[in-house]
XYZ file of C-alpha atoms in Angstrom:
403
model
C 4.047 26.978 -11.817
C 5.724 28.973 -9.009
C 4.209 26.721 -6.358
C 6.012 23.648 -7.674
C 9.422 25.245 -8.064
C 9.273 26.823 -4.612
C 8.418 23.610 -2.776
C 10.359 21.055 -4.807
C 11.807 21.801 -8.259
C 11.746 18.099 -9.183
C 7.947 18.144 -9.105
C 7.705 20.607 -12.007
C 7.065 17.929 -14.624
C 4.430 16.197 -12.477
C 2.810 19.563 -11.815
C 2.633 20.453 -15.494
C 1.022 17.111 -16.267
C -1.529 17.578 -13.489
C -2.429 21.065 -14.692
C -2.674 19.778 -18.274
C -5.267 17.278 -16.955
C -7.046 20.124 -15.111
C -6.087 18.822 -11.699
C -7.671 15.386 -12.156
C -4.946 12.746 -12.187
C -3.802 9.413 -10.793
C -0.170 9.454 -9.621
C 0.965 5.831 -9.629
C 4.708 6.198 -9.055
C 6.643 3.409 -7.392
C 6.768 3.570 -3.622
C 9.389 5.960 -2.305
C 9.290 8.494 -5.155
C 7.406 11.220 -3.275
C 3.744 10.874 -4.212
C 2.678 12.676 -1.010
C 4.774 15.734 -1.806
C 3.581 15.733 -5.413
C -0.053 15.716 -4.274
C 0.589 18.539 -1.791
C 2.175 20.622 -4.561
C -0.769 20.080 -6.891
C -3.284 20.887 -4.151
C -1.318 24.029 -3.252
C -1.496 25.210 -6.862
C -5.279 25.189 -6.537
C -5.322 26.678 -3.033
C -7.829 29.345 -4.055
C -10.369 26.511 -4.449
C -9.858 25.072 -0.967
C -10.963 23.756 1.600
C -8.982 20.615 0.876
C -10.116 17.082 1.711
C -7.517 14.345 2.172
C -8.734 10.746 2.479
C -6.149 8.217 3.616
C -5.753 4.939 5.481
C -6.339 5.488 9.179
C -2.718 4.762 10.037
C -1.276 7.676 8.036
C -3.708 10.497 8.839
C -1.287 12.173 11.219
C 1.596 11.748 8.811
C -0.390 13.683 6.220
C -0.887 16.463 8.753
C 2.856 16.597 9.453
C 3.750 16.599 5.754
C 1.360 19.453 4.971
C 2.747 21.494 7.869
C 6.279 20.799 6.664
C 5.784 21.735 3.020
C 3.081 24.396 3.480
C 4.066 26.105 6.765
C 1.595 28.932 6.173
C -1.276 26.427 6.449
C -2.101 25.975 10.123
C -5.823 25.213 10.032
C -5.576 21.415 9.689
C -8.406 19.215 10.958
C -7.581 15.524 11.497
C -10.839 13.602 11.965
C -10.133 11.055 14.695
C -13.617 9.794 15.611
C -17.137 9.791 14.225
C -18.025 12.574 16.691
C -15.497 15.026 15.242
C -16.364 17.574 12.579
C -15.166 16.515 9.147
C -15.282 20.002 7.603
C -14.019 22.444 10.254
C -10.538 23.018 8.796
C -9.014 24.587 5.733
C -7.448 21.134 5.331
C -9.523 18.160 6.482
C -7.945 14.713 6.798
C -10.200 11.689 7.230
C -9.752 7.921 7.053
C -11.511 5.594 4.633
C -13.185 3.948 7.620
C -14.799 7.209 8.758
C -15.614 8.432 5.256
C -18.947 6.632 4.985
C -19.977 7.692 8.505
C -19.408 11.362 7.725
C -20.638 11.345 4.128
C -23.678 13.582 4.668
C -21.529 16.265 6.261
C -18.883 15.949 3.556
C -21.414 16.216 0.723
C -22.789 19.459 2.144
C -19.320 21.014 2.106
C -18.947 20.421 -1.664
C -15.153 20.013 -1.646
C -13.578 21.170 -4.887
C -10.086 19.758 -4.207
C -9.666 16.165 -2.976
C -6.634 13.913 -2.465
C -7.239 10.170 -2.155
C -4.172 8.427 -0.741
C -3.737 4.683 -1.414
C -6.639 4.900 -3.858
C -6.549 1.139 -4.505
C -8.768 1.076 -1.397
C -11.492 1.947 -3.939
C -10.867 -1.129 -6.102
C -14.156 -2.792 -5.087
C -16.904 -0.679 -6.637
C -19.497 -2.190 -4.278
C -17.570 -1.547 -1.047
C -19.085 0.946 1.396
C -16.043 3.233 1.208
C -16.186 3.324 -2.605
C -19.915 4.025 -2.700
C -19.345 6.890 -0.263
C -16.337 8.321 -2.098
C -17.559 8.330 -5.694
C -20.150 11.159 -5.406
C -17.527 13.370 -3.722
C -14.967 12.657 -6.429
C -17.370 13.174 -9.315
C -18.463 16.608 -8.064
C -14.979 17.820 -7.072
C -13.182 20.022 -9.585
C -9.689 18.690 -8.745
C -9.014 15.065 -7.808
C -5.573 13.634 -7.101
C -5.421 9.862 -6.590
C -2.266 8.262 -5.189
C -1.203 4.632 -5.302
C 1.956 2.693 -6.027
C -0.235 -0.287 -6.937
C -3.544 0.889 -8.458
C -4.488 -2.695 -9.408
C -3.130 -5.491 -7.241
C -4.689 -8.360 -9.177
C -6.912 -7.600 -12.186
C -8.116 -4.768 -14.508
C -11.581 -4.630 -12.903
C -9.914 -3.094 -9.837
C -9.000 -0.013 -11.882
C -12.513 0.898 -12.974
C -13.545 2.915 -9.898
C -10.278 4.851 -10.004
C -10.681 5.595 -13.709
C -14.188 7.007 -13.359
C -13.111 8.964 -10.292
C -10.828 10.894 -12.673
C -12.995 10.715 -15.814
C -16.614 10.029 -14.755
C -17.978 9.907 -18.301
C -15.349 7.793 -20.061
C -16.736 4.262 -19.528
C -19.777 2.311 -18.468
C -18.753 -0.624 -16.294
C -20.082 -3.321 -18.606
C -18.401 -1.801 -21.676
C -15.152 -1.579 -19.726
C -15.553 -5.177 -18.599
C -16.141 -6.454 -22.118
C -13.121 -4.628 -23.491
C -10.529 -4.986 -20.741
C -11.759 -7.699 -18.325
C -12.528 -10.399 -20.890
C -16.074 -10.427 -19.488
C -17.970 -13.665 -19.893
C -21.624 -14.420 -19.268
C -21.980 -17.275 -16.814
C -25.117 -19.085 -15.546
C -25.065 -16.857 -12.458
C -24.269 -13.592 -14.272
C -21.272 -11.793 -15.792
C -17.713 -12.661 -14.788
C -15.361 -9.666 -14.940
C -12.342 -11.308 -13.304
C -10.317 -11.759 -16.499
C -8.105 -9.460 -18.570
C -7.874 -8.468 -22.221
C -6.361 -5.718 -24.423
C -3.842 -4.846 -21.717
C -1.533 -2.822 -23.958
C -4.450 -0.691 -25.094
C -5.564 -0.128 -21.494
C -2.059 0.857 -20.451
C -1.822 3.341 -23.326
C -5.199 4.839 -22.388
C -4.185 5.186 -18.736
C -0.884 6.848 -19.580
C -2.485 9.304 -22.013
C -5.650 10.206 -20.124
C -5.527 9.169 -16.478
C -2.201 8.292 -14.933
C 1.381 9.330 -14.358
C 3.621 6.396 -13.475
C 7.362 6.568 -12.930
C 9.403 3.538 -11.998
C 12.394 3.670 -9.694
C 14.594 2.432 -12.503
C 13.591 5.498 -14.526
C 14.379 8.164 -11.922
C 16.825 6.506 -9.542
C 19.207 4.912 -11.994
C 22.157 5.803 -9.784
C 20.975 3.289 -7.176
C 21.969 -0.382 -7.389
C 19.255 -2.762 -8.515
C 17.583 -5.164 -6.115
C 18.571 -8.794 -6.071
C 16.360 -11.596 -4.807
C 17.729 -14.739 -3.239
C 16.163 -17.997 -2.148
C 17.465 -19.182 1.214
C 17.022 -22.876 1.948
C 16.687 -23.474 5.671
C 17.794 -26.495 7.625
C 14.990 -29.040 7.000
C 15.637 -30.631 10.385
C 14.573 -27.419 12.080
C 11.168 -27.471 10.373
C 8.503 -29.077 12.513
C 6.720 -31.984 10.858
C 2.956 -31.682 10.492
C 0.609 -34.471 9.450
C -1.990 -31.902 8.468
C 0.280 -30.435 5.759
C 1.212 -33.856 4.406
C -2.393 -34.891 3.833
C -3.997 -31.586 2.892
C -3.280 -31.813 -0.860
C -5.320 -35.021 -1.112
C -8.183 -33.618 0.951
C -8.250 -30.315 -0.943
C -9.355 -31.938 -4.189
C -12.548 -33.206 -2.522
C -13.569 -29.924 -0.866
C -15.573 -27.070 -2.354
C -16.878 -23.657 -1.372
C -16.677 -22.602 2.259
C -15.091 -25.878 3.398
C -12.254 -25.401 0.910
C -11.678 -21.800 2.026
C -11.587 -22.832 5.670
C -9.090 -25.580 4.891
C -6.882 -23.109 2.998
C -6.885 -20.745 5.974
C -5.977 -23.600 8.291
C -3.236 -24.692 5.912
C -1.879 -21.149 5.757
C -1.739 -20.977 9.543
C -0.028 -24.356 9.787
C 2.697 -23.249 7.353
C 3.432 -20.520 9.885
C 3.607 -22.865 12.863
C 5.865 -25.485 11.289
C 8.594 -23.001 10.418
C 8.740 -20.946 13.628
C 11.955 -22.579 14.830
C 13.658 -22.343 11.456
C 12.833 -18.655 11.099
C 14.089 -18.022 14.618
C 17.389 -19.755 13.935
C 17.897 -17.866 10.706
C 17.251 -14.515 12.408
C 19.717 -15.255 15.195
C 22.386 -15.593 12.532
C 21.189 -12.601 10.531
C 21.319 -10.303 13.552
C 25.019 -11.019 13.791
C 25.527 -9.244 10.470
C 25.740 -5.488 10.340
C 22.497 -4.977 8.421
C 19.466 -2.796 8.971
C 16.448 -4.750 7.799
C 12.670 -5.117 7.687
C 10.970 -8.418 8.412
C 7.391 -9.076 7.343
C 5.000 -11.724 8.649
C 1.248 -12.256 8.595
C 0.285 -14.341 11.640
C 0.539 -12.969 15.169
C 2.235 -16.189 16.201
C 5.059 -15.538 13.755
C 5.360 -11.866 14.713
C 5.602 -12.843 18.383
C 8.246 -15.446 17.573
C 10.328 -12.862 15.734
C 10.034 -10.388 18.591
C 11.041 -13.073 21.101
C 14.089 -13.833 18.999
C 15.102 -10.165 18.846
C 14.561 -9.765 22.577
C 17.254 -12.386 23.128
C 19.628 -10.199 21.110
C 18.466 -6.828 22.471
C 22.007 -5.961 23.559
C 23.112 -6.060 19.925
C 20.240 -4.233 18.258
C 16.986 -2.489 19.042
C 13.807 -3.008 17.053
C 10.397 -1.548 16.302
C 7.155 -3.461 15.734
C 4.176 -2.235 13.739
C 1.069 -4.412 13.561
C -2.692 -4.032 13.790
C -2.482 -3.038 17.451
C -0.056 -0.154 16.888
C -1.835 3.225 17.399
C -1.769 5.560 14.401
C 0.197 8.255 16.203
C 2.879 5.738 17.212
C 3.598 4.563 13.670
C 5.310 7.807 12.622
C 7.293 7.847 15.867
C 8.527 4.294 15.292
C 9.413 5.018 11.661
C 11.411 8.091 12.671
C 13.292 6.051 15.284
C 14.147 3.414 12.696
C 15.183 5.983 10.097
C 17.354 8.188 12.322
C 18.695 5.985 15.124
C 21.402 3.550 14.017
C 20.847 1.380 17.090
C 17.392 0.429 15.734
C 18.353 -2.191 13.193
C 15.173 -4.255 12.769
C 11.558 -3.402 11.960
C 8.995 -6.165 12.616
C 6.065 -5.487 10.317
C 2.635 -7.017 9.774
C 1.987 -7.652 6.078
C -1.583 -6.350 6.259
C -1.106 -3.550 8.817
C 2.153 -2.086 7.518
C 1.808 -2.181 3.731
C 1.129 1.526 3.187
C 2.257 4.939 4.322
C 5.614 3.908 5.829
C 8.990 5.416 5.013
C 11.622 2.867 6.030
C 14.180 3.399 3.292
C 17.063 3.325 5.796
C 16.908 -0.459 5.507
C 18.998 -2.351 2.992
C 17.324 -5.721 3.420
C 13.771 -7.056 3.397
C 12.953 -10.415 4.949
C 9.673 -12.217 4.361
C 9.053 -14.772 7.087
C 5.736 -15.414 5.336
C 4.145 -14.442 2.045
C 0.624 -13.157 1.610
C -1.684 -15.041 -0.774
C -2.139 -11.960 -2.979
C 1.106 -11.635 -4.983
C 0.369 -7.973 -5.671
C 0.734 -7.209 -1.957
C 4.067 -9.037 -1.839
C 5.371 -7.058 -4.807
C 4.231 -3.806 -3.217
C 6.044 -4.603 0.020
C 9.199 -5.503 -1.870
C 9.410 -1.900 -3.123
C 9.191 -0.302 0.304
C 12.974 -0.060 0.492
C 15.198 2.134 -1.649
C 18.686 0.761 -1.189
C 21.155 3.482 -0.328
C 23.894 1.577 1.484
C 23.998 -1.783 -0.273
C 24.434 -3.248 -3.728
C 21.819 -5.931 -3.218
C 18.461 -6.537 -1.565
C 17.704 -9.941 -0.091
C 14.198 -11.366 0.152
C 13.371 -14.465 2.156
C 10.034 -16.060 1.364
C 8.572 -19.327 0.160
C 6.917 -22.238 1.892
C 9.500 -22.460 4.675
C 10.842 -18.951 4.879
C 11.711 -18.789 1.263
C 12.583 -16.133 -1.220
C 10.697 -13.828 -3.500
């Protein structure tokens, strides 16, 4: 246990649990509780079994490299796989993205990694996805497997199955799992595993055999709790749209692909009609002495927010992280936001900035838009640990709203 106490004494309990499970464990702590450090500690305990493979979202590969160098300074042979042409096995520590995993699978299988860390393991929720098919053989043959996710299942129990068998390959067959915990039903087209059943039993099984999960309220009780407020905007500032007024009637007559296309169009229109109202609200919010994050989904909304902040650039600087932000720039922007008091706003894409970011210097989260998967919205709401405020404000809903 010396490894844990040397690096971070607070990880002792996590380390003991991981060793009790023979190095095969899912760490599902709330965001901000140090899952990366915990995984590094566990991997370091089994250093004699390295080389180590770390699989992460593309955007946080370089952050993993920095964290390993910080906490394990004696480890210098770190290989970050940037392209499909790079070797995936040349380092003592090899860090690869989920996107490149399937392309390098033959090379990775030959290496026979015995210690693997899978960051944001909910990326494996779809058992038929290419990344999951590529990852499972590696995880089943590895001796130590550490999965990390603050949200292992965003929507339904079926999303947990791949992660469960990654830790315990022999514990369930998919159909048996589906019957017991997914309320599986046989339909004319096949079996439907989208439901849920026996949730308390599943939770007990996960806690006893698979998972460690600590909530912020359990370990950070000295911090004030979050509060959520609904902010009603000036209705006169919301642009009228005939399409939104008539869509509810049309929706009942549409099916299949036509219905999905109409929903996407509707979602985009909800962005366009509230651009002015969001802009006006932000102009007022910037006047307050708050450091905050603002999330949006559509590029049009992100651009509107940035335009608004540009008008107030003399009062506060900002960062923007979206799908076009290079991986190496994300850590730089986060550090600026965390350490420079003049950077008061972070403009963030809901889909591009929902993992691997440390922005706990903020005391406020603003949702200019909500995503259609509520699990993603909940995950984003926990990106901030309040250190300088007694409340956390969320703006969401159909206009800007509140969550």
